[in-house]
mmCIF file of C-alpha atoms in Angstrom:
data_model
loop_
_atom_site.group_PDB
_atom_site.id
_atom_site.type_symbol
_atom_site.label_atom_id
_atom_site.label_comp_id
_atom_site.label_asym_id
_atom_site.label_seq_id
_atom_site.Cartn_x
_atom_site.Cartn_y
_atom_site.Cartn_z
ATOM 1 C CA MET A 1 104.771 -12.021 229.162
ATOM 2 C CA ASN A 2 101.489 -11.010 230.713
ATOM 3 C CA ARG A 3 102.479 -9.346 234.106
ATOM 4 C CA PRO A 4 100.470 -10.146 237.088
ATOM 5 C CA GLN A 5 98.279 -7.748 238.798
ATOM 6 C CA TRP A 6 99.221 -7.581 242.504
ATOM 7 C CA PRO A 7 96.397 -7.012 245.062
ATOM 8 C CA ALA A 8 96.636 -3.829 247.249
ATOM 9 C CA TRP A 9 97.438 -4.186 251.012
ATOM 10 C CA PRO A 10 95.668 -3.235 253.216
ATOM 11 C CA PRO A 11 92.729 -4.827 251.551
ATOM 12 C CA PRO A 12 89.320 -2.517 250.806
ATOM 13 C CA ALA A 13 87.389 -1.756 253.953
ATOM 14 C CA THR A 14 84.266 -3.796 254.622
ATOM 15 C CA ASP A 15 80.850 -2.810 255.524
ATOM 16 C CA GLU A 16 81.215 -4.153 258.814
ATOM 17 C CA GLN A 17 84.223 -1.932 259.427
ATOM 18 C CA ARG A 18 82.705 1.193 257.959
ATOM 19 C CA ARG A 19 79.565 0.557 260.364
ATOM 20 C CA ALA A 20 81.861 -0.017 263.433
ATOM 21 C CA LEU A 21 83.952 3.310 262.716
ATOM 22 C CA LEU A 22 80.705 5.336 262.368
ATOM 23 C CA ARG A 23 79.460 3.675 265.593
ATOM 24 C CA VAL A 24 82.333 4.869 267.433
ATOM 25 C CA LEU A 25 82.284 8.489 265.638
ATOM 26 C CA ASP A 26 78.785 8.818 266.613
ATOM 27 C CA SER A 27 79.170 7.803 270.311
ATOM 28 C CA GLY A 28 81.612 10.386 270.858
ATOM 29 C CA ARG A 29 83.623 7.955 273.024
ATOM 30 C CA TRP A 30 86.787 7.960 271.071
ATOM 31 C CA GLY A 31 89.290 6.924 273.743
ATOM 32 C CA ALA A 32 89.714 3.409 275.531
ATOM 33 C CA THR A 33 89.058 4.902 278.919
ATOM 34 C CA ASP A 34 85.622 5.886 277.639
ATOM 35 C CA GLY A 35 84.251 3.414 275.393
ATOM 36 C CA THR A 36 84.147 -0.469 275.242
ATOM 37 C CA GLU A 37 85.579 -1.366 271.644
ATOM 38 C CA THR A 38 89.129 -1.660 272.875
ATOM 39 C CA ARG A 39 88.149 -3.764 275.904
ATOM 40 C CA ASP A 40 86.003 -6.065 273.717
ATOM 41 C CA PHE A 41 88.495 -6.434 271.061
ATOM 42 C CA ALA A 42 91.595 -7.262 273.630
ATOM 43 C CA ALA A 43 89.302 -9.913 275.134
ATOM 44 C CA ALA A 44 88.152 -11.367 271.818
ATOM 45 C CA PHE A 45 91.833 -11.375 270.282
ATOM 46 C CA ALA A 46 93.307 -13.097 273.515
ATOM 47 C CA ALA A 47 90.688 -15.689 273.322
ATOM 48 C CA ARG A 48 91.523 -16.252 269.615
ATOM 49 C CA VAL A 49 95.206 -16.805 270.218
ATOM 50 C CA GLY A 50 94.705 -19.084 273.528
ATOM 51 C CA ALA A 51 95.491 -16.396 275.975
ATOM 52 C CA ALA A 52 93.521 -15.410 278.873
ATOM 53 C CA HIS A 53 94.259 -11.612 278.981
ATOM 54 C CA GLY A 54 95.102 -8.903 276.317
ATOM 55 C CA VAL A 55 96.194 -5.348 276.485
ATOM 56 C CA CYS A 56 95.959 -3.206 273.483
ATOM 57 C CA THR A 57 98.757 -0.626 272.743
ATOM 58 C CA VAL A 58 99.735 2.111 270.172
ATOM 59 C CA ASN A 59 101.915 -0.174 268.189
ATOM 60 C CA GLY A 60 103.735 -3.197 268.306
ATOM 61 C CA THR A 61 107.197 -2.146 269.301
ATOM 62 C CA VAL A 62 105.459 -0.571 272.344
ATOM 63 C CA ALA A 63 103.687 -3.980 272.993
ATOM 64 C CA LEU A 64 107.224 -5.512 273.181
ATOM 65 C CA PHE A 65 108.388 -2.825 275.572
ATOM 66 C CA LEU A 66 105.421 -3.367 277.928
ATOM 67 C CA ALA A 67 105.684 -7.190 278.032
ATOM 68 C CA LEU A 68 109.648 -6.848 278.816
ATOM 69 C CA ARG A 69 108.792 -4.224 281.709
ATOM 70 C CA ALA A 70 105.990 -6.141 282.960
ATOM 71 C CA LEU A 71 108.328 -9.135 283.243
ATOM 72 C CA GLY A 72 110.687 -7.354 285.176
ATOM 73 C CA VAL A 73 113.229 -6.227 282.406
ATOM 74 C CA GLY A 74 114.917 -3.088 283.104
ATOM 75 C CA PRO A 75 118.571 -1.546 283.490
ATOM 76 C CA GLY A 76 121.440 -3.820 283.800
ATOM 77 C CA ASP A 77 119.324 -6.679 282.303
ATOM 78 C CA GLU A 78 120.107 -8.223 279.048
ATOM 79 C CA VAL A 79 117.552 -9.694 276.548
ATOM 80 C CA ILE A 80 118.297 -12.191 273.795
ATOM 81 C CA VAL A 81 116.882 -11.437 270.394
ATOM 82 C CA PRO A 82 117.581 -13.151 266.857
ATOM 83 C CA ALA A 83 120.026 -11.734 264.674
ATOM 84 C CA TYR A 84 117.866 -11.872 261.594
ATOM 85 C CA THR A 85 114.712 -9.747 262.469
ATOM 86 C CA PHE A 86 113.339 -6.132 262.474
ATOM 87 C CA VAL A 87 115.503 -3.534 264.184
ATOM 88 C CA ALA A 88 112.211 -3.014 266.577
ATOM 89 C CA SER A 89 113.121 -6.159 268.397
ATOM 90 C CA ALA A 90 116.252 -4.363 269.526
ATOM 91 C CA THR A 91 114.999 -1.081 270.030
ATOM 92 C CA ALA A 92 112.166 -2.227 272.224
ATOM 93 C CA VAL A 93 114.735 -3.718 274.596
ATOM 94 C CA VAL A 94 116.450 -0.429 274.667
ATOM 95 C CA LEU A 95 113.403 1.241 275.533
ATOM 96 C CA ALA A 96 112.886 -1.019 278.487
ATOM 97 C CA GLY A 97 116.531 -0.030 279.591
ATOM 98 C CA ALA A 98 117.967 -3.293 278.876
ATOM 99 C CA VAL A 99 120.782 -4.337 276.482
ATOM 100 C CA PRO A 100 119.818 -6.385 273.356
ATOM 101 C CA VAL A 101 122.242 -9.407 272.655
ATOM 102 C CA ALA A 102 121.930 -10.837 269.174
ATOM 103 C CA ALA A 103 122.024 -14.689 268.817
ATOM 104 C CA ASP A 104 122.358 -16.411 265.356
ATOM 105 C CA VAL A 105 119.648 -17.982 263.624
ATOM 106 C CA ARG A 106 119.320 -21.571 261.961
ATOM 107 C CA GLU A 107 120.690 -22.017 258.790
ATOM 108 C CA ASP A 108 117.779 -24.075 257.563
ATOM 109 C CA THR A 109 114.738 -21.815 258.729
ATOM 110 C CA LEU A 110 116.418 -18.462 259.723
ATOM 111 C CA HIS A 111 114.603 -18.818 263.085
ATOM 112 C CA LEU A 112 116.289 -18.258 266.496
ATOM 113 C CA ASP A 113 118.895 -20.915 267.049
ATOM 114 C CA PRO A 114 118.117 -22.349 270.698
ATOM 115 C CA GLU A 115 121.817 -23.561 270.853
ATOM 116 C CA ALA A 116 123.185 -20.258 269.947
ATOM 117 C CA VAL A 117 120.720 -18.796 272.640
ATOM 118 C CA ARG A 118 122.016 -21.268 275.174
ATOM 119 C CA ARG A 119 125.608 -20.193 274.856
ATOM 120 C CA LEU A 120 124.627 -16.688 275.623
ATOM 121 C CA VAL A 121 122.348 -17.032 278.599
ATOM 122 C CA GLY A 122 124.298 -15.561 281.597
ATOM 123 C CA PRO A 123 123.557 -13.988 284.819
ATOM 124 C CA ARG A 124 122.208 -10.604 283.334
ATOM 125 C CA THR A 125 119.837 -12.581 280.923
ATOM 126 C CA LYS A 126 116.265 -11.709 281.882
ATOM 127 C CA ALA A 127 114.303 -12.726 278.749
ATOM 128 C CA VAL A 128 114.523 -14.326 275.417
ATOM 129 C CA MET A 129 112.615 -12.839 272.627
ATOM 130 C CA PRO A 130 112.028 -15.211 269.848
ATOM 131 C CA VAL A 131 110.459 -13.864 266.519
ATOM 132 C CA HIS A 132 107.936 -15.775 264.700
ATOM 133 C CA LEU A 133 109.474 -15.102 261.570
ATOM 134 C CA ALA A 134 107.219 -14.659 258.530
ATOM 135 C CA GLY A 135 104.496 -16.130 260.154
ATOM 136 C CA ALA A 136 105.982 -19.554 261.515
ATOM 137 C CA PRO A 137 106.253 -20.018 265.142
ATOM 138 C CA ALA A 138 109.772 -20.268 266.726
ATOM 139 C CA ASP A 139 111.001 -23.312 268.908
ATOM 140 C CA THR A 140 109.858 -21.991 272.127
ATOM 141 C CA GLU A 141 109.801 -25.286 273.877
ATOM 142 C CA ALA A 142 113.725 -25.465 273.656
ATOM 143 C CA LEU A 143 113.809 -21.672 274.802
ATOM 144 C CA ARG A 144 111.515 -21.983 277.661
ATOM 145 C CA GLY A 145 113.619 -24.751 279.037
ATOM 146 C CA LEU A 146 116.738 -22.443 279.428
ATOM 147 C CA GLY A 147 115.470 -20.346 282.226
ATOM 148 C CA PRO A 148 114.745 -16.752 281.287
ATOM 149 C CA ALA A 149 111.252 -15.456 280.377
ATOM 150 C CA VAL A 150 110.010 -16.073 276.730
ATOM 151 C CA VAL A 151 108.362 -13.223 275.078
ATOM 152 C CA GLU A 152 106.980 -14.144 271.872
ATOM 153 C CA ASP A 153 107.598 -11.537 269.079
ATOM 154 C CA ALA A 154 104.233 -12.544 267.274
ATOM 155 C CA ALA A 155 104.002 -9.281 264.965
ATOM 156 C CA GLN A 156 104.010 -11.562 261.813
ATOM 157 C CA ALA A 157 102.015 -14.564 263.220
ATOM 158 C CA HIS A 158 98.359 -13.575 263.756
ATOM 159 C CA GLY A 159 96.649 -17.162 263.725
ATOM 160 C CA ALA A 160 99.917 -19.154 263.549
ATOM 161 C CA ALA A 161 100.397 -22.460 265.645
ATOM 162 C CA ARG A 162 103.143 -24.743 266.737
ATOM 163 C CA HIS A 163 102.079 -28.211 267.593
ATOM 164 C CA GLY A 164 98.644 -27.474 267.474
ATOM 165 C CA ARG A 165 99.236 -24.579 269.888
ATOM 166 C CA PRO A 166 98.429 -20.866 268.803
ATOM 167 C CA ALA A 167 101.086 -18.369 268.804
ATOM 168 C CA GLY A 168 100.477 -16.131 271.761
ATOM 169 C CA SER A 169 100.196 -19.185 274.130
ATOM 170 C CA LEU A 170 103.698 -20.360 273.809
ATOM 171 C CA GLY A 171 105.762 -18.027 276.109
ATOM 172 C CA ASP A 172 104.998 -15.899 279.181
ATOM 173 C CA ALA A 173 103.704 -13.249 277.067
ATOM 174 C CA ALA A 174 103.228 -12.632 273.450
ATOM 175 C CA CYS A 175 103.244 -9.453 271.402
ATOM 176 C CA PHE A 176 101.353 -8.743 268.038
ATOM 177 C CA SER A 177 101.423 -5.778 265.722
ATOM 178 C CA PHE A 178 98.488 -4.190 263.583
ATOM 179 C CA GLN A 179 101.003 -1.978 261.513
ATOM 180 C CA SER A 180 99.928 -1.421 257.919
ATOM 181 C CA SER A 181 101.754 -4.497 256.364
ATOM 182 C CA LYS A 182 100.412 -7.079 258.851
ATOM 183 C CA ALA A 183 97.473 -9.610 258.362
ATOM 184 C CA MET A 184 95.363 -7.703 260.718
ATOM 185 C CA THR A 185 95.910 -3.976 260.489
ATOM 186 C CA ALA A 186 94.429 -0.532 261.832
ATOM 187 C CA GLY A 187 97.583 1.261 260.192
ATOM 188 C CA GLU A 188 99.233 1.086 263.491
ATOM 189 C CA GLY A 189 98.558 -0.757 266.886
ATOM 190 C CA GLY A 190 99.632 -3.672 269.114
ATOM 191 C CA ILE A 191 98.694 -6.302 271.644
ATOM 192 C CA VAL A 192 100.217 -7.984 274.512
ATOM 193 C CA VAL A 193 98.627 -11.131 275.509
ATOM 194 C CA THR A 194 99.332 -13.447 278.516
ATOM 195 C CA ASP A 195 97.710 -16.186 280.577
ATOM 196 C CA ASP A 196 99.250 -14.725 283.977
ATOM 197 C CA ARG A 197 96.991 -12.612 285.897
ATOM 198 C CA ARG A 198 99.805 -10.714 287.704
ATOM 199 C CA THR A 199 101.605 -9.814 284.499
ATOM 200 C CA TYR A 200 98.333 -8.606 282.784
ATOM 201 C CA GLU A 201 97.870 -6.133 285.841
ATOM 202 C CA ARG A 202 101.527 -4.874 285.489
ATOM 203 C CA LEU A 203 100.673 -4.466 281.431
ATOM 204 C CA TRP A 204 97.392 -2.723 282.378
ATOM 205 C CA ALA A 205 99.061 -0.217 284.834
ATOM 206 C CA LEU A 206 102.152 0.346 282.660
ATOM 207 C CA HIS A 207 100.083 1.179 279.712
ATOM 208 C CA ASN A 208 97.315 3.266 281.484
ATOM 209 C CA VAL A 209 99.858 5.631 283.346
ATOM 210 C CA GLY A 210 100.376 3.495 286.496
ATOM 211 C CA ARG A 211 96.850 3.357 287.380
ATOM 212 C CA ARG A 212 95.459 0.022 288.956
ATOM 213 C CA PRO A 213 92.543 -2.017 287.386
ATOM 214 C CA ASP A 214 90.379 -1.090 290.343
ATOM 215 C CA GLY A 215 92.041 2.251 291.500
ATOM 216 C CA GLY A 216 90.860 5.781 291.181
ATOM 217 C CA TRP A 217 91.357 8.126 288.135
ATOM 218 C CA TYR A 218 94.141 9.934 289.907
ATOM 219 C CA GLU A 219 95.868 7.520 291.756
ATOM 220 C CA HIS A 220 99.008 6.441 290.184
ATOM 221 C CA PRO A 221 101.054 3.918 292.637
ATOM 222 C CA GLU A 222 103.554 3.074 289.919
ATOM 223 C CA LEU A 223 105.282 4.659 286.919
ATOM 224 C CA GLY A 224 103.308 4.165 283.640
ATOM 225 C CA TRP A 225 102.749 5.889 280.281
ATOM 226 C CA ASN A 226 99.883 6.627 278.287
ATOM 227 C CA LEU A 227 100.293 4.113 275.407
ATOM 228 C CA ARG A 228 96.703 3.153 275.143
ATOM 229 C CA MET A 229 94.969 2.108 271.557
ATOM 230 C CA THR A 230 92.037 4.328 270.392
ATOM 231 C CA GLU A 231 88.450 3.263 269.929
ATOM 232 C CA PHE A 232 88.820 3.790 266.361
ATOM 233 C CA GLN A 233 91.629 1.460 265.903
ATOM 234 C CA ALA A 234 89.594 -1.331 267.862
ATOM 235 C CA ALA A 235 86.561 -1.121 265.654
ATOM 236 C CA LEU A 236 88.623 -1.369 262.380
ATOM 237 C CA LEU A 237 90.204 -4.449 263.894
ATOM 238 C CA HIS A 238 87.551 -6.505 265.495
ATOM 239 C CA PRO A 239 86.035 -7.486 262.308
ATOM 240 C CA GLN A 240 89.173 -8.810 260.973
ATOM 241 C CA LEU A 241 89.088 -11.526 263.215
ATOM 242 C CA ALA A 242 86.471 -13.386 261.305
ATOM 243 C CA LEU A 243 88.705 -12.858 258.058
ATOM 244 C CA LEU A 244 91.954 -14.296 259.510
ATOM 245 C CA ASP A 245 91.463 -17.749 258.451
ATOM 246 C CA GLY A 246 90.482 -17.422 255.031
ATOM 247 C CA GLY A 247 93.338 -14.830 254.474
ATOM 248 C CA THR A 248 95.866 -17.551 255.987
ATOM 249 C CA ASP A 249 94.319 -20.308 253.872
ATOM 250 C CA HIS A 250 94.745 -18.170 250.664
ATOM 251 C CA ARG A 251 98.208 -17.301 251.388
ATOM 252 C CA ALA A 252 99.181 -20.871 252.100
ATOM 253 C CA ALA A 253 97.687 -22.219 248.878
ATOM 254 C CA CYS A 254 99.687 -19.299 246.937
ATOM 255 C CA ALA A 255 102.804 -20.432 248.798
ATOM 256 C CA GLY A 256 102.435 -24.121 248.006
ATOM 257 C CA ALA A 257 101.927 -23.087 244.185
ATOM 258 C CA LEU A 258 105.149 -20.827 244.368
ATOM 259 C CA ALA A 259 107.196 -23.596 245.954
ATOM 260 C CA ALA A 260 105.906 -25.897 243.026
ATOM 261 C CA ALA A 261 106.653 -23.421 240.432
ATOM 262 C CA LEU A 262 110.151 -22.792 241.807
ATOM 263 C CA GLY A 263 111.005 -26.307 241.427
ATOM 264 C CA GLU A 264 111.858 -25.513 237.780
ATOM 265 C CA VAL A 265 114.149 -22.606 238.900
ATOM 266 C CA ARG A 266 117.724 -23.732 239.711
ATOM 267 C CA GLY A 267 119.156 -21.687 242.729
ATOM 268 C CA LEU A 268 115.820 -20.151 244.034
ATOM 269 C CA ALA A 269 113.814 -22.028 246.787
ATOM 270 C CA LEU A 270 111.230 -21.259 249.669
ATOM 271 C CA VAL A 271 112.970 -21.233 253.320
ATOM 272 C CA PRO A 272 110.978 -23.986 255.176
ATOM 273 C CA PRO A 273 109.309 -23.229 258.569
ATOM 274 C CA PRO A 274 110.638 -24.939 261.831
ATOM 275 C CA PRO A 275 109.786 -28.364 262.219
ATOM 276 C CA GLY A 276 106.492 -28.439 264.369
ATOM 277 C CA THR A 277 104.786 -25.604 262.477
ATOM 278 C CA THR A 278 101.262 -26.603 262.237
ATOM 279 C CA ARG A 279 99.955 -23.226 260.964
ATOM 280 C CA HIS A 280 101.888 -21.084 259.046
ATOM 281 C CA THR A 281 100.418 -17.627 258.412
ATOM 282 C CA TRP A 282 102.838 -16.830 255.385
ATOM 283 C CA HIS A 283 103.395 -12.961 256.142
ATOM 284 C CA LEU A 284 106.154 -13.662 254.085
ATOM 285 C CA ALA A 285 107.838 -16.367 251.812
ATOM 286 C CA MET A 286 111.421 -16.349 252.047
ATOM 287 C CA LEU A 287 113.454 -17.499 249.207
ATOM 288 C CA ARG A 288 116.933 -18.605 249.256
ATOM 289 C CA TYR A 289 118.869 -17.081 246.239
ATOM 290 C CA ASP A 290 121.951 -18.746 245.275
ATOM 291 C CA PRO A 291 124.097 -16.110 243.166
ATOM 292 C CA ARG A 292 125.950 -19.005 241.603
ATOM 293 C CA ALA A 293 122.835 -20.286 239.722
ATOM 294 C CA PHE A 294 122.577 -16.633 238.343
ATOM 295 C CA GLY A 295 125.868 -16.062 236.510
ATOM 296 C CA GLY A 296 127.180 -15.049 239.944
ATOM 297 C CA ARG A 297 125.166 -11.664 239.935
ATOM 298 C CA PRO A 298 124.543 -10.449 243.294
ATOM 299 C CA LYS A 299 121.021 -10.286 245.075
ATOM 300 C CA SER A 300 120.558 -6.498 244.414
ATOM 301 C CA ALA A 301 120.820 -7.241 240.737
ATOM 302 C CA PHE A 302 118.479 -10.118 241.024
ATOM 303 C CA LEU A 303 115.945 -7.857 242.743
ATOM 304 C CA LYS A 304 116.295 -5.177 240.155
ATOM 305 C CA ALA A 305 115.981 -7.617 237.394
ATOM 306 C CA MET A 306 112.759 -9.161 238.786
ATOM 307 C CA ALA A 307 111.318 -5.629 239.328
ATOM 308 C CA ALA A 308 111.879 -5.071 235.689
ATOM 309 C CA GLU A 309 109.852 -8.189 235.067
ATOM 310 C CA GLY A 310 106.983 -6.769 237.165
ATOM 311 C CA VAL A 311 107.906 -8.833 240.334
ATOM 312 C CA PRO A 312 108.693 -6.508 243.043
ATOM 313 C CA LEU A 313 110.398 -8.801 245.764
ATOM 314 C CA ASP A 314 111.920 -7.320 249.046
ATOM 315 C CA PRO A 315 115.530 -7.526 249.909
ATOM 316 C CA GLY A 316 114.694 -8.498 253.762
ATOM 317 C CA TYR A 317 116.605 -7.889 256.929
ATOM 318 C CA ARG A 318 119.962 -6.691 257.542
ATOM 319 C CA SER A 319 121.626 -8.684 260.676
ATOM 320 C CA LEU A 320 121.312 -6.784 263.866
ATOM 321 C CA THR A 321 124.914 -7.178 264.441
ATOM 322 C CA ARG A 322 125.079 -4.216 262.004
ATOM 323 C CA VAL A 323 123.259 -2.142 264.591
ATOM 324 C CA PRO A 324 125.638 -0.361 266.892
ATOM 325 C CA TYR A 325 123.451 -0.462 270.320
ATOM 326 C CA VAL A 326 123.186 -4.075 269.707
ATOM 327 C CA GLY A 327 125.456 -6.379 271.826
ATOM 328 C CA ASP A 328 128.005 -8.447 270.003
ATOM 329 C CA ALA A 329 128.370 -11.334 272.621
ATOM 330 C CA ALA A 330 128.807 -13.816 269.552
ATOM 331 C CA PRO A 331 129.212 -13.726 266.045
ATOM 332 C CA CYS A 332 126.088 -14.267 263.941
ATOM 333 C CA PRO A 333 127.525 -15.764 260.537
ATOM 334 C CA VAL A 334 124.283 -16.971 259.426
ATOM 335 C CA ALA A 335 122.040 -13.988 259.727
ATOM 336 C CA GLU A 336 124.919 -12.001 258.079
ATOM 337 C CA ALA A 337 124.932 -14.342 255.099
ATOM 338 C CA ALA A 338 121.221 -14.053 254.826
ATOM 339 C CA GLU A 339 121.801 -10.482 253.692
ATOM 340 C CA ASP A 340 123.105 -11.726 250.607
ATOM 341 C CA THR A 341 121.171 -14.932 249.960
ATOM 342 C CA VAL A 342 117.553 -14.245 251.325
ATOM 343 C CA VAL A 343 114.728 -12.524 249.347
ATOM 344 C CA TRP A 344 111.199 -12.108 250.325
ATOM 345 C CA VAL A 345 107.809 -12.397 248.662
ATOM 346 C CA ARG A 346 105.422 -10.041 250.626
ATOM 347 C CA GLN A 347 102.105 -10.630 251.889
ATOM 348 C CA ALA A 348 100.467 -8.530 249.207
ATOM 349 C CA LEU A 349 101.834 -10.722 246.471
ATOM 350 C CA LEU A 350 100.817 -13.821 248.156
ATOM 351 C CA MET A 351 97.142 -12.516 248.154
ATOM 352 C CA ALA A 352 97.084 -12.850 244.359
ATOM 353 C CA ASP A 353 96.327 -16.052 242.856
ATOM 354 C CA GLU A 354 98.171 -19.413 241.922
ATOM 355 C CA ALA A 355 98.621 -18.063 238.237
ATOM 356 C CA ALA A 356 100.545 -15.250 239.576
ATOM 357 C CA MET A 357 102.950 -17.445 241.578
ATOM 358 C CA GLU A 358 103.548 -19.344 238.303
ATOM 359 C CA ALA A 359 104.272 -15.807 236.855
ATOM 360 C CA VAL A 360 106.921 -15.328 239.728
ATOM 361 C CA ALA A 361 108.737 -18.253 238.735
ATOM 362 C CA ARG A 362 108.631 -17.438 235.070
ATOM 363 C CA ALA A 363 110.109 -14.166 235.709
ATOM 364 C CA ALA A 364 112.993 -15.831 237.738
ATOM 365 C CA LEU A 365 113.573 -18.081 234.802
ATOM 366 C CA SER A 366 113.700 -15.304 232.332
ATOM 367 C CA VAL A 367 116.171 -13.397 234.662
ATOM 368 C CA GLN A 368 118.302 -16.458 235.228
ATOM 369 C CA ARG A 369 118.573 -17.139 231.481
ATOM 370 C CA ALA A 370 119.574 -13.184 231.114
ATOM 371 C CA PHE A 371 122.195 -13.556 233.486
ATOM 372 C CA THR A 372 123.744 -16.867 232.169
ATOM 373 C CA ARG A 373 123.910 -16.493 228.674
#
């Protein structure tokens, strides 16, 4: 079998990015307090995702922390997070001085289950932090009706939309990541966007050592930190806004081809996005693996065999209920079961072509035959 060639991620730099980086280098204004690149990118990105304001940060975890603090989350508070997510969803809450409480996810989509959240909301609940998992927006409408502030973890959802509304405009604040694996990347970096002017001013102060937007350099009326993005990162990111839709369309076409090809593979199928998803960014294609269709072999054996066939899949998250500093207010059996039954096709693989997606299915069929003979 001819093995597919998987694209590298991040993709090669563009000429526009090279010119932008040299522009910053030659200017001598490398920090956000000296130049205009970070400010201009924050405004452009916020507009792209339907928000009025944006504040760039050093990474996505810090973006979540800033959003929580700007919305008043602090010691003694609880923040509900999905059990099936990256650990940063919990560590950002701990950074804010609050307690992360894991809620289970829906069995069909693996997104945060609003009914599980409803059962956990109590007098100490200050915020809910849904994750737009794999690039499909969570059910924010149901969550907003529960009372606590809603912070979108949109780290994987640059350009996603729900009922026609962009991820970034669905909660009280939204956070995106520009880490190396993301659809827009500067190696590291993040941004918080919001429509609320007061929240924006709090974000700006918190990330800029407690200064006020119109205050003096040595005026620090409140506690804050230096959590600013550099001008180099912003210059690298800004040209990527024009490439975002093309990359998303490409991955969507590959995800469709993968779904069709997997129709021939018993016990392996795409996990669907939540109803209401109108734009899926396909940061990941999550696959449901049924060991019974593969001779009872565990997921680990399947992943090893697929890698031997030239298809490097990802095992995905462990449930946050395994993390000792996450509150265990309720069992999360769906998230825990996903550890054994869900595998990922990562973004780099989805940036190949439709023929490569057929090769993924052929590899799975080959593994299935070997496991069941």
